[in-house]
Amino acid sequence: MKYRQLTKEQFESLHEEFAKFLATQKIDVNEWTAIKNNNPKLAEEEMNLFSDVVWEDVLNRTKFLEHFSPKTLNLFKCNDKEMKRIVVKVEKDIDLLTENGYNWLLEYYKNKEVSFFHGTKMYIGERNLEIFDLIEKGSTISNGELFTFFEKIIG
């Protein structure tokens, strides 16, 4: 398995796609029930394969990631060959994980208690595996609005 198996909730939300996936392998609902009951190892392999297909599709389309902590905001732009990163660090006694802290940052980003760092890194390994690793460490896929906002500020 390349990534990790989808959660039960993710499988439930993708049940139609999973059914289509099984159909491409000529497995209907009755056969799937029999596989789950009689060959749990094969069922697990099918679920793992589907999970990898879903992850690969999601990661191929991922362009931006965000990771918030109480004092730091990490923003990533995931290009084909490299990843750009902007780090926003706040020294003020606020918590970026709260709505008030987040709103303070958006209003007072020019404050002396806010610092910026940025850089670009070529992917060491496979692009999607590096993005997946960041997601597993708590980053979330985003639309890139924050990255674009701060990229304009730091020029």
PDB file of N, CA and C in Angstrom, residues 103-155:
ATOM      1  N   ASN A 103      -8.132  36.283  13.094  1.00  0.00           N
ATOM      2  CA  ASN A 103      -8.560  37.598  12.616  1.00  0.00           C
ATOM      3  C   ASN A 103      -7.542  38.683  12.957  1.00  0.00           C
ATOM      4  N   TRP A 104      -6.910  38.576  14.137  1.00  0.00           N
ATOM      5  CA  TRP A 104      -5.870  39.542  14.509  1.00  0.00           C
ATOM      6  C   TRP A 104      -4.733  39.493  13.484  1.00  0.00           C
ATOM      7  N   LEU A 105      -4.311  38.308  13.122  1.00  0.00           N
ATOM      8  CA  LEU A 105      -3.226  38.164  12.155  1.00  0.00           C
ATOM      9  C   LEU A 105      -3.589  38.802  10.816  1.00  0.00           C
ATOM     10  N   LEU A 106      -4.795  38.547  10.337  1.00  0.00           N
ATOM     11  CA  LEU A 106      -5.201  39.107   9.051  1.00  0.00           C
ATOM     12  C   LEU A 106      -5.265  40.635   9.077  1.00  0.00           C
ATOM     13  N   GLU A 107      -5.560  41.189  10.252  1.00  0.00           N
ATOM     14  CA  GLU A 107      -5.645  42.645  10.363  1.00  0.00           C
ATOM     15  C   GLU A 107      -4.296  43.298  10.661  1.00  0.00           C
ATOM     16  N   TYR A 108      -3.468  42.617  11.461  1.00  0.00           N
ATOM     17  CA  TYR A 108      -2.219  43.231  11.934  1.00  0.00           C
ATOM     18  C   TYR A 108      -0.971  42.501  11.439  1.00  0.00           C
ATOM     19  N   TYR A 109      -1.028  41.956  10.249  1.00  0.00           N
ATOM     20  CA  TYR A 109       0.118  41.211   9.720  1.00  0.00           C
ATOM     21  C   TYR A 109       1.361  42.076   9.567  1.00  0.00           C
ATOM     22  N   LYS A 110       1.200  43.410   9.539  1.00  0.00           N
ATOM     23  CA  LYS A 110       2.358  44.311   9.439  1.00  0.00           C
ATOM     24  C   LYS A 110       2.952  44.640  10.805  1.00  0.00           C
ATOM     25  N   ASN A 111       2.352  44.159  11.861  1.00  0.00           N
ATOM     26  CA  ASN A 111       2.816  44.395  13.227  1.00  0.00           C
ATOM     27  C   ASN A 111       4.228  43.849  13.402  1.00  0.00           C
ATOM     28  N   LYS A 112       5.024  44.509  14.238  1.00  0.00           N
ATOM     29  CA  LYS A 112       6.413  44.067  14.471  1.00  0.00           C
ATOM     30  C   LYS A 112       6.479  42.705  15.142  1.00  0.00           C
ATOM     31  N   GLU A 113       5.383  42.242  15.685  1.00  0.00           N
ATOM     32  CA  GLU A 113       5.359  40.932  16.342  1.00  0.00           C
ATOM     33  C   GLU A 113       5.027  39.798  15.360  1.00  0.00           C
ATOM     34  N   VAL A 114       4.965  40.134  14.093  1.00  0.00           N
ATOM     35  CA  VAL A 114       4.717  39.132  13.050  1.00  0.00           C
ATOM     36  C   VAL A 114       5.937  39.079  12.145  1.00  0.00           C
ATOM     37  N   SER A 115       6.465  37.885  11.941  1.00  0.00           N
ATOM     38  CA  SER A 115       7.614  37.734  11.045  1.00  0.00           C
ATOM     39  C   SER A 115       7.295  36.685   9.987  1.00  0.00           C
ATOM     40  N   PHE A 116       7.986  36.834   8.859  1.00  0.00           N
ATOM     41  CA  PHE A 116       7.763  35.960   7.711  1.00  0.00           C
ATOM     42  C   PHE A 116       9.073  35.315   7.284  1.00  0.00           C
ATOM     43  N   PHE A 117       8.970  34.083   6.872  1.00  0.00           N
ATOM     44  CA  PHE A 117      10.086  33.354   6.279  1.00  0.00           C
ATOM     45  C   PHE A 117       9.516  32.657   5.044  1.00  0.00           C
ATOM     46  N   HIS A 118      10.340  32.525   4.029  1.00  0.00           N
ATOM     47  CA  HIS A 118       9.851  31.812   2.850  1.00  0.00           C
ATOM     48  C   HIS A 118      11.010  31.147   2.131  1.00  0.00           C
ATOM     49  N   GLY A 119      10.665  30.129   1.389  1.00  0.00           N
ATOM     50  CA  GLY A 119      11.680  29.409   0.635  1.00  0.00           C
ATOM     51  C   GLY A 119      11.054  28.421  -0.325  1.00  0.00           C
ATOM     52  N   THR A 120      11.910  27.837  -1.132  1.00  0.00           N
ATOM     53  CA  THR A 120      11.481  26.844  -2.112  1.00  0.00           C
ATOM     54  C   THR A 120      12.357  25.618  -1.954  1.00  0.00           C
ATOM     55  N   LYS A 121      11.744  24.451  -2.063  1.00  0.00           N
ATOM     56  CA  LYS A 121      12.474  23.190  -1.912  1.00  0.00           C
ATOM     57  C   LYS A 121      12.056  22.243  -3.026  1.00  0.00           C
ATOM     58  N   MET A 122      13.044  21.680  -3.671  1.00  0.00           N
ATOM     59  CA  MET A 122      12.770  20.640  -4.666  1.00  0.00           C
ATOM     60  C   MET A 122      12.306  19.388  -3.912  1.00  0.00           C
ATOM     61  N   TYR A 123      11.422  18.634  -4.514  1.00  0.00           N
ATOM     62  CA  TYR A 123      10.996  17.381  -3.884  1.00  0.00           C
ATOM     63  C   TYR A 123      12.171  16.417  -3.857  1.00  0.00           C
ATOM     64  N   ILE A 124      12.372  15.806  -2.715  1.00  0.00           N
ATOM     65  CA  ILE A 124      13.448  14.823  -2.566  1.00  0.00           C
ATOM     66  C   ILE A 124      13.016  13.502  -3.186  1.00  0.00           C
ATOM     67  N   GLY A 125      11.793  13.117  -2.903  1.00  0.00           N
ATOM     68  CA  GLY A 125      11.241  11.883  -3.453  1.00  0.00           C
ATOM     69  C   GLY A 125      10.088  12.201  -4.368  1.00  0.00           C
ATOM     70  N   GLU A 126       9.083  11.375  -4.299  1.00  0.00           N
ATOM     71  CA  GLU A 126       7.903  11.559  -5.130  1.00  0.00           C
ATOM     72  C   GLU A 126       7.025  12.681  -4.554  1.00  0.00           C
ATOM     73  N   ARG A 127       6.571  13.580  -5.429  1.00  0.00           N
ATOM     74  CA  ARG A 127       5.766  14.735  -5.027  1.00  0.00           C
ATOM     75  C   ARG A 127       4.603  14.329  -4.124  1.00  0.00           C
ATOM     76  N   ASN A 128       3.794  13.393  -4.584  1.00  0.00           N
ATOM     77  CA  ASN A 128       2.589  13.044  -3.845  1.00  0.00           C
ATOM     78  C   ASN A 128       2.885  12.439  -2.479  1.00  0.00           C
ATOM     79  N   LEU A 129       3.967  11.707  -2.359  1.00  0.00           N
ATOM     80  CA  LEU A 129       4.324  11.150  -1.054  1.00  0.00           C
ATOM     81  C   LEU A 129       4.722  12.250  -0.070  1.00  0.00           C
ATOM     82  N   GLU A 130       5.399  13.281  -0.557  1.00  0.00           N
ATOM     83  CA  GLU A 130       5.771  14.383   0.324  1.00  0.00           C
ATOM     84  C   GLU A 130       4.537  15.171   0.762  1.00  0.00           C
ATOM     85  N   ILE A 131       3.601  15.375  -0.161  1.00  0.00           N
ATOM     86  CA  ILE A 131       2.363  16.069   0.194  1.00  0.00           C
ATOM     87  C   ILE A 131       1.567  15.229   1.187  1.00  0.00           C
ATOM     88  N   PHE A 132       1.470  13.925   0.935  1.00  0.00           N
ATOM     89  CA  PHE A 132       0.752  13.022   1.839  1.00  0.00           C
ATOM     90  C   PHE A 132       1.362  13.062   3.237  1.00  0.00           C
ATOM     91  N   ASP A 133       2.685  13.092   3.320  1.00  0.00           N
ATOM     92  CA  ASP A 133       3.365  13.164   4.612  1.00  0.00           C
ATOM     93  C   ASP A 133       2.960  14.432   5.372  1.00  0.00           C
ATOM     94  N   LEU A 134       2.875  15.552   4.680  1.00  0.00           N
ATOM     95  CA  LEU A 134       2.456  16.797   5.333  1.00  0.00           C
ATOM     96  C   LEU A 134       1.006  16.710   5.808  1.00  0.00           C
ATOM     97  N   ILE A 135       0.157  16.058   5.033  1.00  0.00           N
ATOM     98  CA  ILE A 135      -1.233  15.875   5.446  1.00  0.00           C
ATOM     99  C   ILE A 135      -1.303  14.990   6.686  1.00  0.00           C
ATOM    100  N   GLU A 136      -0.531  13.922   6.685  1.00  0.00           N
ATOM    101  CA  GLU A 136      -0.516  13.023   7.848  1.00  0.00           C
ATOM    102  C   GLU A 136       0.014  13.733   9.095  1.00  0.00           C
ATOM    103  N   LYS A 137       0.831  14.760   8.907  1.00  0.00           N
ATOM    104  CA  LYS A 137       1.379  15.521  10.037  1.00  0.00           C
ATOM    105  C   LYS A 137       0.483  16.688  10.436  1.00  0.00           C
ATOM    106  N   GLY A 138      -0.695  16.799   9.822  1.00  0.00           N
ATOM    107  CA  GLY A 138      -1.663  17.802  10.254  1.00  0.00           C
ATOM    108  C   GLY A 138      -1.983  18.911   9.279  1.00  0.00           C
ATOM    109  N   SER A 139      -1.329  18.946   8.127  1.00  0.00           N
ATOM    110  CA  SER A 139      -1.667  19.964   7.129  1.00  0.00           C
ATOM    111  C   SER A 139      -3.008  19.625   6.495  1.00  0.00           C
ATOM    112  N   THR A 140      -3.689  20.664   6.039  1.00  0.00           N
ATOM    113  CA  THR A 140      -4.950  20.469   5.340  1.00  0.00           C
ATOM    114  C   THR A 140      -4.854  21.064   3.945  1.00  0.00           C
ATOM    115  N   ILE A 141      -5.574  20.474   3.023  1.00  0.00           N
ATOM    116  CA  ILE A 141      -5.622  20.980   1.654  1.00  0.00           C
ATOM    117  C   ILE A 141      -6.431  22.270   1.665  1.00  0.00           C
ATOM    118  N   SER A 142      -5.942  23.261   0.949  1.00  0.00           N
ATOM    119  CA  SER A 142      -6.632  24.557   0.930  1.00  0.00           C
ATOM    120  C   SER A 142      -6.774  25.075  -0.492  1.00  0.00           C
ATOM    121  N   ASN A 143      -7.477  26.184  -0.609  1.00  0.00           N
ATOM    122  CA  ASN A 143      -7.680  26.810  -1.916  1.00  0.00           C
ATOM    123  C   ASN A 143      -6.560  27.785  -2.267  1.00  0.00           C
ATOM    124  N   GLY A 144      -5.638  28.024  -1.359  1.00  0.00           N
ATOM    125  CA  GLY A 144      -4.486  28.871  -1.645  1.00  0.00           C
ATOM    126  C   GLY A 144      -4.677  30.350  -1.375  1.00  0.00           C
ATOM    127  N   GLU A 145      -5.836  30.748  -0.854  1.00  0.00           N
ATOM    128  CA  GLU A 145      -6.078  32.171  -0.609  1.00  0.00           C
ATOM    129  C   GLU A 145      -5.065  32.761   0.364  1.00  0.00           C
ATOM    130  N   LEU A 146      -4.785  32.065   1.464  1.00  0.00           N
ATOM    131  CA  LEU A 146      -3.817  32.589   2.440  1.00  0.00           C
ATOM    132  C   LEU A 146      -2.413  32.636   1.856  1.00  0.00           C
ATOM    133  N   PHE A 147      -2.033  31.595   1.124  1.00  0.00           N
ATOM    134  CA  PHE A 147      -0.703  31.592   0.510  1.00  0.00           C
ATOM    135  C   PHE A 147      -0.571  32.792  -0.417  1.00  0.00           C
ATOM    136  N   THR A 148      -1.556  33.003  -1.271  1.00  0.00           N
ATOM    137  CA  THR A 148      -1.523  34.111  -2.227  1.00  0.00           C
ATOM    138  C   THR A 148      -1.501  35.456  -1.509  1.00  0.00           C
ATOM    139  N   PHE A 149      -2.291  35.589  -0.449  1.00  0.00           N
ATOM    140  CA  PHE A 149      -2.337  36.822   0.337  1.00  0.00           C
ATOM    141  C   PHE A 149      -0.949  37.163   0.898  1.00  0.00           C
ATOM    142  N   PHE A 150      -0.328  36.192   1.572  1.00  0.00           N
ATOM    143  CA  PHE A 150       0.968  36.461   2.189  1.00  0.00           C
ATOM    144  C   PHE A 150       2.099  36.512   1.168  1.00  0.00           C
ATOM    145  N   GLU A 151       1.959  35.807   0.063  1.00  0.00           N
ATOM    146  CA  GLU A 151       2.980  35.872  -0.983  1.00  0.00           C
ATOM    147  C   GLU A 151       3.073  37.293  -1.538  1.00  0.00           C
ATOM    148  N   LYS A 152       1.952  37.946  -1.688  1.00  0.00           N
ATOM    149  CA  LYS A 152       1.949  39.348  -2.162  1.00  0.00           C
ATOM    150  C   LYS A 152       2.607  40.269  -1.144  1.00  0.00           C
ATOM    151  N   ILE A 153       2.432  39.991   0.125  1.00  0.00           N
ATOM    152  CA  ILE A 153       2.998  40.828   1.186  1.00  0.00           C
ATOM    153  C   ILE A 153       4.516  40.719   1.235  1.00  0.00           C
ATOM    154  N   ILE A 154       5.013  39.496   1.122  1.00  0.00           N
ATOM    155  CA  ILE A 154       6.468  39.324   1.245  1.00  0.00           C
ATOM    156  C   ILE A 154       7.189  39.569  -0.082  1.00  0.00           C
ATOM    157  N   GLY A 155       6.386  39.651  -1.159  1.00  0.00           N
ATOM    158  CA  GLY A 155       6.929  39.974  -2.483  1.00  0.00           C
ATOM    159  C   GLY A 155       7.904  38.999  -2.944  1.00  0.00           C
TER     160      GLY A 155
END
